[in-house]
CSV table of C-alpha atoms in Angstrom, one decimal:
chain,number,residue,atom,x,y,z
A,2,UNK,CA,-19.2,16.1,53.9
A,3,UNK,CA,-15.8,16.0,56.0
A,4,UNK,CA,-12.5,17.4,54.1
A,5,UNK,CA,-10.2,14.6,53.6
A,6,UNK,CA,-8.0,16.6,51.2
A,7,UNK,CA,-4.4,15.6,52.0
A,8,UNK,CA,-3.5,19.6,51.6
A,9,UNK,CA,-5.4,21.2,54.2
A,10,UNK,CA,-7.8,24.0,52.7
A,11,UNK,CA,-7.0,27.4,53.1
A,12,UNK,CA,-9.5,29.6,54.8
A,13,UNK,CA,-10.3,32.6,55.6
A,14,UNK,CA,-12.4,34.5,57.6
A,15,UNK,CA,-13.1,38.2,57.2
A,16,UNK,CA,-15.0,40.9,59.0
A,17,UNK,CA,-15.9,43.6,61.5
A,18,UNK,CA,-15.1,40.5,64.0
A,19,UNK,CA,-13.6,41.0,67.8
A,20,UNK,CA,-14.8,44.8,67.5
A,21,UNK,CA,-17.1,44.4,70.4
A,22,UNK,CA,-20.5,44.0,69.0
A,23,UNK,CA,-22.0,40.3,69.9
A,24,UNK,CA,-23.8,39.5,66.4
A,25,UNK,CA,-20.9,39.4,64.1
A,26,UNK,CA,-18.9,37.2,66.8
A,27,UNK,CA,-21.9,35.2,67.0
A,28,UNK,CA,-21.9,34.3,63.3
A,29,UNK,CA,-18.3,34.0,63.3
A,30,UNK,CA,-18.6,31.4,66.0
A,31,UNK,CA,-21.2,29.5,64.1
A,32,UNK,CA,-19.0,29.2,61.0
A,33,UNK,CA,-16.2,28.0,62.8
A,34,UNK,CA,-18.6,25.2,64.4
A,35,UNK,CA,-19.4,23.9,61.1
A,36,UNK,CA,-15.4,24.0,59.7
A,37,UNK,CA,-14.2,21.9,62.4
A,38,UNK,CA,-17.4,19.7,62.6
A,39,UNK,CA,-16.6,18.7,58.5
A,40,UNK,CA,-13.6,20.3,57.9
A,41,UNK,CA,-11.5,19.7,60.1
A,42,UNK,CA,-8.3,19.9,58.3
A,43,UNK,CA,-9.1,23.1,57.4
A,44,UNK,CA,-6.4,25.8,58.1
A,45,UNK,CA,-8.4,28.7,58.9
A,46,UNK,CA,-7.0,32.4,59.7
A,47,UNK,CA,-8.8,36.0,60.3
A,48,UNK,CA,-8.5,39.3,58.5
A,49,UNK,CA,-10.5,41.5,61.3
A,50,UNK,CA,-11.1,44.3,63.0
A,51,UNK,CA,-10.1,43.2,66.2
A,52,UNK,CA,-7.7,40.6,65.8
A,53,UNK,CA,-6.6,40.2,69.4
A,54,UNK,CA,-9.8,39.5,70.6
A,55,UNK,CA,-10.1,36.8,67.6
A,56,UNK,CA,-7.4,35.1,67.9
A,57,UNK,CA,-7.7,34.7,72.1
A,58,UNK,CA,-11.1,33.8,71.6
A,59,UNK,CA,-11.3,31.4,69.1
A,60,UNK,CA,-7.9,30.1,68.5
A,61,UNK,CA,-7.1,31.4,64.9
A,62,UNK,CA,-4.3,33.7,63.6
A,63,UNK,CA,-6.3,37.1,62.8
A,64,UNK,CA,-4.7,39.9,61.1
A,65,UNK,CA,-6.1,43.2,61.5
A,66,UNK,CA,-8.3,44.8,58.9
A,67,UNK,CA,-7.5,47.9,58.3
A,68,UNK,CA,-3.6,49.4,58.6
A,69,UNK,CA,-4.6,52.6,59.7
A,70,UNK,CA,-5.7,52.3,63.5
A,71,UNK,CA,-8.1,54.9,63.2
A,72,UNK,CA,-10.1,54.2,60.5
A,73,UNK,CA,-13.6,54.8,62.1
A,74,UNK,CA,-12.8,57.9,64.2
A,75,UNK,CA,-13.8,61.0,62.2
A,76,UNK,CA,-10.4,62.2,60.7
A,77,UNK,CA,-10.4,66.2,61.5
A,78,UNK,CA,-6.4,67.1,61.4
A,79,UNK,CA,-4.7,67.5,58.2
A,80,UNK,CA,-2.0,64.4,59.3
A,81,UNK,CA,-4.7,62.2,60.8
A,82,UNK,CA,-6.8,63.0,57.3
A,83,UNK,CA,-3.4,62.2,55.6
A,84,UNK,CA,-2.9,58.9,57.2
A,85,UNK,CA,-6.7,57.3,56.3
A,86,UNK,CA,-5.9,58.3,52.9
A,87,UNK,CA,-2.9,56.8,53.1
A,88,UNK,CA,-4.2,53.3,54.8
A,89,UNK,CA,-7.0,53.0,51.7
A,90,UNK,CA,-3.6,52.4,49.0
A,91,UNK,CA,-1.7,50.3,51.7
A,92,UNK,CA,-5.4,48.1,52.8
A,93,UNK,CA,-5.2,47.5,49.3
A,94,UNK,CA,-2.2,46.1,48.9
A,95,UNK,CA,-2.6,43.9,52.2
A,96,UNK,CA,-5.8,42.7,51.2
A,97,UNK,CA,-4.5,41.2,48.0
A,98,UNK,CA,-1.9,39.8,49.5
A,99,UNK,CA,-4.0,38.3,52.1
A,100,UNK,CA,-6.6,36.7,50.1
A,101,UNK,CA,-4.0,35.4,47.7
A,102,UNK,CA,-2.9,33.1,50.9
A,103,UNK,CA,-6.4,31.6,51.3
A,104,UNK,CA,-8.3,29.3,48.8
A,105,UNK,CA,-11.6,30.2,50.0
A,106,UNK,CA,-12.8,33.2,51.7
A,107,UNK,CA,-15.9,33.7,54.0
A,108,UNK,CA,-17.7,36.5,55.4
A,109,UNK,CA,-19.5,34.8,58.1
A,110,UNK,CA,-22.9,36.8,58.4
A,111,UNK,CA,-23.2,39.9,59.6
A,112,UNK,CA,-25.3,42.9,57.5
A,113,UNK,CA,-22.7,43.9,55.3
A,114,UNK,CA,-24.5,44.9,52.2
A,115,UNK,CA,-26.4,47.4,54.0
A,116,UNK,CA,-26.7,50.7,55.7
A,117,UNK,CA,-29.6,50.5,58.0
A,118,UNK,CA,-27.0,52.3,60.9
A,119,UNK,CA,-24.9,55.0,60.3
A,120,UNK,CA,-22.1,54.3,57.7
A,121,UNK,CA,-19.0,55.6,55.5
A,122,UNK,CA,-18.5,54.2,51.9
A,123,UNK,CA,-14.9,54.4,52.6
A,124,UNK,CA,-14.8,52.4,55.5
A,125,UNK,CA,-16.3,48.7,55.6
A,126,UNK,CA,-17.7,48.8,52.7
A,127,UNK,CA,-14.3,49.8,50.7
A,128,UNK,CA,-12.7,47.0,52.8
A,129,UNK,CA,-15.2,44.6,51.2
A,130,UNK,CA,-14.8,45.8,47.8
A,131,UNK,CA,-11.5,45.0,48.0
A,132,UNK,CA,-11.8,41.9,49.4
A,133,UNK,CA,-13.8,40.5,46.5
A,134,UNK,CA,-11.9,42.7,44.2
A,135,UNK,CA,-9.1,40.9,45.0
A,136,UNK,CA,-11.1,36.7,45.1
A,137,UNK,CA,-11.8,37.6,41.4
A,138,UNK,CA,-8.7,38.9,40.3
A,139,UNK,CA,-6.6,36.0,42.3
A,140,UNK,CA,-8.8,32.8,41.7
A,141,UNK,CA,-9.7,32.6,45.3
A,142,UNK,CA,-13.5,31.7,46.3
A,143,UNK,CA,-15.3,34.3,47.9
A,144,UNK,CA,-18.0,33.6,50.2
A,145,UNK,CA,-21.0,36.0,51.5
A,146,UNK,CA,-22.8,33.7,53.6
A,147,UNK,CA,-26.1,34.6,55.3
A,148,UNK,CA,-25.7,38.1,55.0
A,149,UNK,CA,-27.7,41.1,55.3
A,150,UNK,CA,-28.9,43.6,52.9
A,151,UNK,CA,-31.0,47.0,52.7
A,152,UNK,CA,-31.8,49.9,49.9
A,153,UNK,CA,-28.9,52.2,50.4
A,154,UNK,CA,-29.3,55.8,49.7
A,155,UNK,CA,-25.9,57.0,49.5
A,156,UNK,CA,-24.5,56.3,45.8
A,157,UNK,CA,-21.2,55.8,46.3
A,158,UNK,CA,-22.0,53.3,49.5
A,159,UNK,CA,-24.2,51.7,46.7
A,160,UNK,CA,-22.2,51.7,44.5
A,161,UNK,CA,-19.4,49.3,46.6
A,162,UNK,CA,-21.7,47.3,48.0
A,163,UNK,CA,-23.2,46.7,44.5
A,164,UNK,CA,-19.9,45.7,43.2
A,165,UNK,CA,-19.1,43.6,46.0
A,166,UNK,CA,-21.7,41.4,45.6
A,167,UNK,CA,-21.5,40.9,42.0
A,168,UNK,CA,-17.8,40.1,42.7
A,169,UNK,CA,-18.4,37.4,45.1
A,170,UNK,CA,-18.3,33.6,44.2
A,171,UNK,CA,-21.2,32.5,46.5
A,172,UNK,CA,-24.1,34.8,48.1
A,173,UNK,CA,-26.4,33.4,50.8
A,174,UNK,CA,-29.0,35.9,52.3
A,175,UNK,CA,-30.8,35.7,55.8
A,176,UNK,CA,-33.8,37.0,54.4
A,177,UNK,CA,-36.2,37.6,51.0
A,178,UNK,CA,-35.7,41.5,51.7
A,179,UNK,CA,-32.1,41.3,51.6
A,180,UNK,CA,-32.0,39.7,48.7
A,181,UNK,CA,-34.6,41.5,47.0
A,182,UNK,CA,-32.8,44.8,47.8
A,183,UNK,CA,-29.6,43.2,46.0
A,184,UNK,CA,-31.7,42.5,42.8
A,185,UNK,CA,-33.0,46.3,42.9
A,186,UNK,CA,-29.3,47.2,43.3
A,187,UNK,CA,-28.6,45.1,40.1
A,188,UNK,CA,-27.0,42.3,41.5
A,189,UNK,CA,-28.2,39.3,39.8
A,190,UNK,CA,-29.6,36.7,42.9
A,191,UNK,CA,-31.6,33.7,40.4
A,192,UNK,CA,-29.0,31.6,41.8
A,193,UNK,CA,-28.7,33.4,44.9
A,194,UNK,CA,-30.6,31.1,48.4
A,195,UNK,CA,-32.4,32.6,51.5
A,196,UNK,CA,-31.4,30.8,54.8
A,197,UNK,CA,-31.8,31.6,58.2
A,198,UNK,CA,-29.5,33.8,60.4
A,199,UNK,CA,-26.3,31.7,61.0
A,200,UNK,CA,-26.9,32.8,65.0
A,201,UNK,CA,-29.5,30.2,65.0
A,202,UNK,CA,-26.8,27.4,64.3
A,203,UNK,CA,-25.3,28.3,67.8
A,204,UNK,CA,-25.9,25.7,70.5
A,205,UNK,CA,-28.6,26.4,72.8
A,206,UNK,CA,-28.1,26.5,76.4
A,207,UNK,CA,-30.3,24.0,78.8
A,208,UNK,CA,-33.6,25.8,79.7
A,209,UNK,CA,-33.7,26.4,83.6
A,210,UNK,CA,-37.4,26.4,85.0
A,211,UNK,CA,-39.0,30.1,84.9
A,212,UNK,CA,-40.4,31.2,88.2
A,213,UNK,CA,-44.0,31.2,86.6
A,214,UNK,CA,-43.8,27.6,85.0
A,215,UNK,CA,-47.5,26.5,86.2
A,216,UNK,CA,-49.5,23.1,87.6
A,217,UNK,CA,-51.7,21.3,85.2
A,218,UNK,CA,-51.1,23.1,82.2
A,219,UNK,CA,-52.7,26.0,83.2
A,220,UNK,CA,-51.2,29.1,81.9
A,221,UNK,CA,-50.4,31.8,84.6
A,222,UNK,CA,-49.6,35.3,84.1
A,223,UNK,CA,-45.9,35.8,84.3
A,224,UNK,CA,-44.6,37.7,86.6
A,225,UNK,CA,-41.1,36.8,86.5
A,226,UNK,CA,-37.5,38.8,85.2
A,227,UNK,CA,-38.4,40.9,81.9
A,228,UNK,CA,-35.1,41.2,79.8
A,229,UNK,CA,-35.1,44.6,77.8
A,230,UNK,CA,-32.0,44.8,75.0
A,231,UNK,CA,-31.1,48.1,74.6
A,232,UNK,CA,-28.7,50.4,71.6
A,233,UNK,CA,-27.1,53.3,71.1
A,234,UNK,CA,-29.5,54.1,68.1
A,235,UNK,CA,-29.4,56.9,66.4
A,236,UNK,CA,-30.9,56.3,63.2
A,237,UNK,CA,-29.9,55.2,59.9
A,238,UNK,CA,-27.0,56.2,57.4
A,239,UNK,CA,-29.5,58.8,55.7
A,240,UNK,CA,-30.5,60.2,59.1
A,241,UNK,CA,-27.8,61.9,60.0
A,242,UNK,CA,-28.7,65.6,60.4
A,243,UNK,CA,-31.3,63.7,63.1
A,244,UNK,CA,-29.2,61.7,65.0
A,245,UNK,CA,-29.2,62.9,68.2
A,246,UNK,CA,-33.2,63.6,67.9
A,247,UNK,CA,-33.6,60.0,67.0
A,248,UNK,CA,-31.6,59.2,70.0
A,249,UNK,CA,-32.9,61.1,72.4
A,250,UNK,CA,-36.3,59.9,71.5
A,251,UNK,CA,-35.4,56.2,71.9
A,252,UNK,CA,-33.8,57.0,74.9
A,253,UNK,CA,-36.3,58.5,76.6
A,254,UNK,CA,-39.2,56.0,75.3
A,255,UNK,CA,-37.0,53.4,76.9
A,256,UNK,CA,-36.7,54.9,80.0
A,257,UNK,CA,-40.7,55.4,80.3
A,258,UNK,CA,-41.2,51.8,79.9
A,259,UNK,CA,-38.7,50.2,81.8
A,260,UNK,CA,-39.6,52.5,84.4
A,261,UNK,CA,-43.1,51.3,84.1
A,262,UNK,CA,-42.3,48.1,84.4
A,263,UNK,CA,-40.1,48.7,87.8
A,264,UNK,CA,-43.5,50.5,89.0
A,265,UNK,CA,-45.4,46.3,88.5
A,266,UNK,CA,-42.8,45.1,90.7
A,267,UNK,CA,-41.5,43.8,87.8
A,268,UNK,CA,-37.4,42.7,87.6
A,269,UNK,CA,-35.8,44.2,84.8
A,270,UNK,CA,-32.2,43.1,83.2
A,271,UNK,CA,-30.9,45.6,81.1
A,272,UNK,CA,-29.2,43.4,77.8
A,273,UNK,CA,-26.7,45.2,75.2
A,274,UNK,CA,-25.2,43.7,71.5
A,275,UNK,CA,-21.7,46.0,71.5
A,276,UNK,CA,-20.2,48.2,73.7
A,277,UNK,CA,-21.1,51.4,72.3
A,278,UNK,CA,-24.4,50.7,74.2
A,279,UNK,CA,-23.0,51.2,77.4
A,280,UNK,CA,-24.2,54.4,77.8
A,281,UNK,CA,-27.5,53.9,77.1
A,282,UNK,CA,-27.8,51.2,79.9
A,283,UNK,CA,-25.8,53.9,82.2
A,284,UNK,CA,-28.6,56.7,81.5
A,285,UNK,CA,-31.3,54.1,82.1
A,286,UNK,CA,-30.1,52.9,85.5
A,287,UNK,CA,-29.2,56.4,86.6
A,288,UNK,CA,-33.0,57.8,85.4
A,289,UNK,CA,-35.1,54.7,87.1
A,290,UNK,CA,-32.7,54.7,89.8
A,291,UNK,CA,-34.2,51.4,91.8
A,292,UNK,CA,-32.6,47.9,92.7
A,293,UNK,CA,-34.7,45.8,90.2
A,294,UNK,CA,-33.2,47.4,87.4
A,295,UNK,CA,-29.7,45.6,86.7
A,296,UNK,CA,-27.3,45.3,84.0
A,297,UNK,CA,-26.2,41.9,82.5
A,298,UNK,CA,-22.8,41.5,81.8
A,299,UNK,CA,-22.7,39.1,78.6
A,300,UNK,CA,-19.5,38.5,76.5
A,301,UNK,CA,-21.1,36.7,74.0
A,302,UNK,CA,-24.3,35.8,72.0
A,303,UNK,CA,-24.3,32.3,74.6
A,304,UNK,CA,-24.6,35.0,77.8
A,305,UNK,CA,-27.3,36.5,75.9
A,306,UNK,CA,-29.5,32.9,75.3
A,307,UNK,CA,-28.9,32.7,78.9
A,308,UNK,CA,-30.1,36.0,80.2
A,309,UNK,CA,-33.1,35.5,77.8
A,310,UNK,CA,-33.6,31.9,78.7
A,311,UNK,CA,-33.9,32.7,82.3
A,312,UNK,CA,-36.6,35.9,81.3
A,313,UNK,CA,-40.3,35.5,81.1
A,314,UNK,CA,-40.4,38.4,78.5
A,315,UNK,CA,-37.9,39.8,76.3
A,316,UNK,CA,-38.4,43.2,74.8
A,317,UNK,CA,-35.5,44.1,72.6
A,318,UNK,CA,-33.9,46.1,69.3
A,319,UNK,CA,-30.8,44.5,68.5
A,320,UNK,CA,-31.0,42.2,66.0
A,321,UNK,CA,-29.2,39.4,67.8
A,322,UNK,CA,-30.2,40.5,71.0
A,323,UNK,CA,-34.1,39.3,69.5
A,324,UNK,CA,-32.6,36.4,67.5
A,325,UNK,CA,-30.9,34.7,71.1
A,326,UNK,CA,-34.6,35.4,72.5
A,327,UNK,CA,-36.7,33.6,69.8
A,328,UNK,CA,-33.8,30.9,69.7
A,329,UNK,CA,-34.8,29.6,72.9
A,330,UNK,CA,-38.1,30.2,73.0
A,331,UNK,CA,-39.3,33.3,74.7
A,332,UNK,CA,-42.1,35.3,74.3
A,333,UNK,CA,-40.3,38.7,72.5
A,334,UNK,CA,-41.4,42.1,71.5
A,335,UNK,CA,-38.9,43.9,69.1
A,336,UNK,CA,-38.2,47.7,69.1
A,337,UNK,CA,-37.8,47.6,65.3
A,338,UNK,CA,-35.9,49.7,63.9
A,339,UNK,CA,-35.2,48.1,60.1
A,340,UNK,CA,-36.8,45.7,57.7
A,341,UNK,CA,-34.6,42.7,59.3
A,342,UNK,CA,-36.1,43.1,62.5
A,343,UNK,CA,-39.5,42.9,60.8
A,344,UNK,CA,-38.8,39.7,59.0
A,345,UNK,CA,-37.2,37.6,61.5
A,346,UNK,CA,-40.2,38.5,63.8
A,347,UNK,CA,-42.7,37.5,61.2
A,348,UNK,CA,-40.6,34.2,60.0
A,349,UNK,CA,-40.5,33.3,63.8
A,350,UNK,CA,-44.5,33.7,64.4
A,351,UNK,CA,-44.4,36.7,66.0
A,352,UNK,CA,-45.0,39.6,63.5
A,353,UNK,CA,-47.5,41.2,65.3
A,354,UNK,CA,-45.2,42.0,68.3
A,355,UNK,CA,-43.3,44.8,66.6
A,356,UNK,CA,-43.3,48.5,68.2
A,357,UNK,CA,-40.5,51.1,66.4
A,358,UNK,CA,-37.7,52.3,68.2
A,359,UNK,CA,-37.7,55.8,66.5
A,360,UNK,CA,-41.1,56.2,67.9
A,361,UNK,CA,-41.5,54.5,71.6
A,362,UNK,CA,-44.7,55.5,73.1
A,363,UNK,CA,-44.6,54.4,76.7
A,364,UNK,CA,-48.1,53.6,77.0
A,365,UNK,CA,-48.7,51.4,73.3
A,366,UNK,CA,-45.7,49.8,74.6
A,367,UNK,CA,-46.8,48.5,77.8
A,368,UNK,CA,-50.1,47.2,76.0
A,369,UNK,CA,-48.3,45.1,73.3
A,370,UNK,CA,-45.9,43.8,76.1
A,371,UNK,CA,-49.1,42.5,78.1
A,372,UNK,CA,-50.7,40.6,75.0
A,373,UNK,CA,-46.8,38.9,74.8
A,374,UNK,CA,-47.1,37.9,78.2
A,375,UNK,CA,-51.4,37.0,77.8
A,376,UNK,CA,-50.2,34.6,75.2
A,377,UNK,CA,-46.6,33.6,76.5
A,378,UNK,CA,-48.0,29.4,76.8
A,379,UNK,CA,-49.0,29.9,72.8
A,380,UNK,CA,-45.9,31.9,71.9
A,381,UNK,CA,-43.6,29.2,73.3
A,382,UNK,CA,-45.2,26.6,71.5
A,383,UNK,CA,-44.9,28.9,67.8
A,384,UNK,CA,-41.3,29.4,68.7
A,385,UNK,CA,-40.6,25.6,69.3
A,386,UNK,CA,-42.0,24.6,66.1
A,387,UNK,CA,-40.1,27.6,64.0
A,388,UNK,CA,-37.2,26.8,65.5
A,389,UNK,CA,-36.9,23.2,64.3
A,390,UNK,CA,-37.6,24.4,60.8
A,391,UNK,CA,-34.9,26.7,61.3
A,392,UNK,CA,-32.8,24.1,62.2
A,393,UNK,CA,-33.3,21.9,59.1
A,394,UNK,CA,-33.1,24.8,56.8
A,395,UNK,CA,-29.5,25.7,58.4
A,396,UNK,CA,-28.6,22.2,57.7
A,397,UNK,CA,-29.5,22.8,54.1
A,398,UNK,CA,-26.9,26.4,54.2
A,399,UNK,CA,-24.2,24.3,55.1
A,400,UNK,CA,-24.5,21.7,52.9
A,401,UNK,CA,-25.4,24.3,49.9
A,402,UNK,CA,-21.6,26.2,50.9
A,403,UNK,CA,-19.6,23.2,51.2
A,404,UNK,CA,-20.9,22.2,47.8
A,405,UNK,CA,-20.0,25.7,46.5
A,406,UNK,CA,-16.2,26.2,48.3
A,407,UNK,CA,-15.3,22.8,49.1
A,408,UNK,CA,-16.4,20.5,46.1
A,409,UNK,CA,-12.9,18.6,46.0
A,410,UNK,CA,-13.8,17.3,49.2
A,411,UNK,CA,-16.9,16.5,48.1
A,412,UNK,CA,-15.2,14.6,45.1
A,413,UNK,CA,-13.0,12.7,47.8
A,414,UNK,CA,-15.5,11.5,50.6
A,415,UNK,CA,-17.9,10.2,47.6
A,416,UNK,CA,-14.9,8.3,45.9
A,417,UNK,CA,-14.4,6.5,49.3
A,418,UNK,CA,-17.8,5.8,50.1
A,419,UNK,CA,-18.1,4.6,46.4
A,420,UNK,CA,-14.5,2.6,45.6
């Protein structure tokens, strides 16, 4: 339903958005698709972590999140340790006065009720606390839409997270385990729906022919560019005393296989999800050291469809970096490393194509990657048909939150269509 509202509705949008990693821009994007599609009128404005980016990119006034520049460097000097402390009493004040502007709020995506990568309580997940801290206490809708959630060791992490939730006037999940983990926090979800990633909302780019497309139907084996997505992954928030173990280990699992695949004469394009992964590409190209290893340069979750688009095989851990692959249609192997990698893979048709990034063995690695590419004629026929039920059920999120945030417009468009 379009706004027609003569007093535009206030929105905001709110998140780790314009900090560099691809996903949570991706998810922005897609909300910011649908406003302007049906509510158009809309006045919509960031609260962010990178609001330069934001507001360059998309066109909206963004205000950053956090007052305290360096609130996720590690704070070892007595003044720097002073300052954070400092920036949680004055982020609370700003984010009141912030939301108070705004009749709806929405955080667009993004896995924000969970830990499954390292995390402090006192950083994002204070931030959200007081975001929906301050939508009760002012009267102004809070929206968690499509997010993500994951069993949380650390109590007072949980403890945030927990509160956020039950705080919020609308929760969407993009899967059954995040809302499941939610209920086991306490959180009561009966009214709470399970809808794709928003990422899949995002146009798809036009499918270029791949080099192995074959006469007469006959499947060939492909022998064509192999994207591999790549992260800095070290773990989870409870694996910290193992970090650089972790790391290492994926690393060098990473490096085997790619390398491995350069030995088939096989092209490889090196994909990222944020730019803390630079590195890794960096130690890759420097270890395999050969011309058909390159690095794609993508800006966005639309650069990613593309590099995957134009692969015969994606092999991949980010999330997103897996969700642009299944979007349009390639055969994909995920280097899981949490329970949301798992379930978008099985929801897709592809559950059986999962290998875990904390434990890369070289060799298994290269066998599951040839059963992708034995069946890549059937795959792309499962992912064709999942991803038009995706579609629909997308459809069905948006309606479901305008009903929730915008139900004066609702009012207004049936009034017109029924004088």
């Amino acid at each position: 339903m379009r706004s027609t509202s003569n007093a535009p509705v206030r929105v905001g949008v709110f998140g780790l958005l314009g900090s560099g990693n691809l996903g949570n821009d991706g998810s922005l994007e897609a909300v910011l698709g649908h406003l302007r599609a049906e509510h158009p009128q809309a006045a919509v404005d960031a609260l962010c972590g990178g609001p330069e980016v934001v507001a360059a990119r998309y066109g909206i006034p963004a205000t950053r999140l956090h007052w305290y520049r360096g609130e996720y460097r590690t704070a070892s000097r007595a003044g720097a340790i002073a300052a954070k402390g400092l920036g949680k009493v004055v982020d609370a004040v700003r984010t009141a006065a912030w939301v108070r502007r705004h009749d709806v709020v929405i955080v667009p995506g993004m896995g924000v009720l969970e830990a499954t990568l390292p995390l402090r309580p006192w950083g994002f997940p204070y931030a959200l606390f007081l975001l929906c801290a301050s939508g009760r206490l002012s009267g102004t809708r809070v929206a968690l839409v499509g997010v993500g959630a994951a069993p949380i060791g650390n109590r007072a992490t949980r403890a945030l997270v927990r509160w956020s939730a039950r705080l919020a006037t609308y929760r969407s999940y993009r899967d059954d385990q995040s809302r499941d983990a939610m209920r086991t926090m306490g959180v009561n979800t009966a009214r709470d729906e399970v809808y794709p990633d928003l990422a899949f909302a995002l146009p798809t780019p036009t499918p270029a022919p791949t080099a192995t497309a074959t006469q007469a139907g006959e499947p060939a084996a492909p022998a064509g560019p192999v994207c591999v997505g790549v992260m800095a992954f070290h773990g989870g928030d409870d694996d910290r005393a193992r970090a650089d173990e972790i790391h290492r280990r994926y690393l060098d699992g990473t490096t085997r296989f790619v390398r491995k695949l350069v030995e088939e004469g096989r092209p490889v394009r090196l994909l990222t999800g944020d730019e803390c992964d630079a590195p890794v590409v960096a130690a890759i190209l420097d270890a395999v050291d050969s011309p058909l290893v390159t690095e794609a340069k993508t800006a966005s979750l639309a650069d990613l469809m593309k590099e995957t688009a134009a692969a015969d095989t994606v092999v991949a851990t980010r999330y997103h970096n897996l969700i642009c692959a299944l979007k349009v249609g390639t055969p994909t192997l995920a280097l899981s490393y949490a329970a949301k990698s798992d379930a978008l893979m099985a929801q897709m048709g592809l559950g059986a194509y999962r290998h875990p990034a904390r434990e890369i063995d070289a060799d298994h690695l290269l066998e599951q990657f040839r059963e992708v590419e034995r069946r890549s004629a059937e795959l792309r026929q499962i992912l064709a048909e999942r991803n038009q039920v995706v579609a629909r059920r997308l459809e069905r999120q948006f309606t479901a939150l305008t009903a929730a945030l915008f139900p004066t417009a609702d009012r207004t468009h049936a009034r017109q269509e029924n004088p």
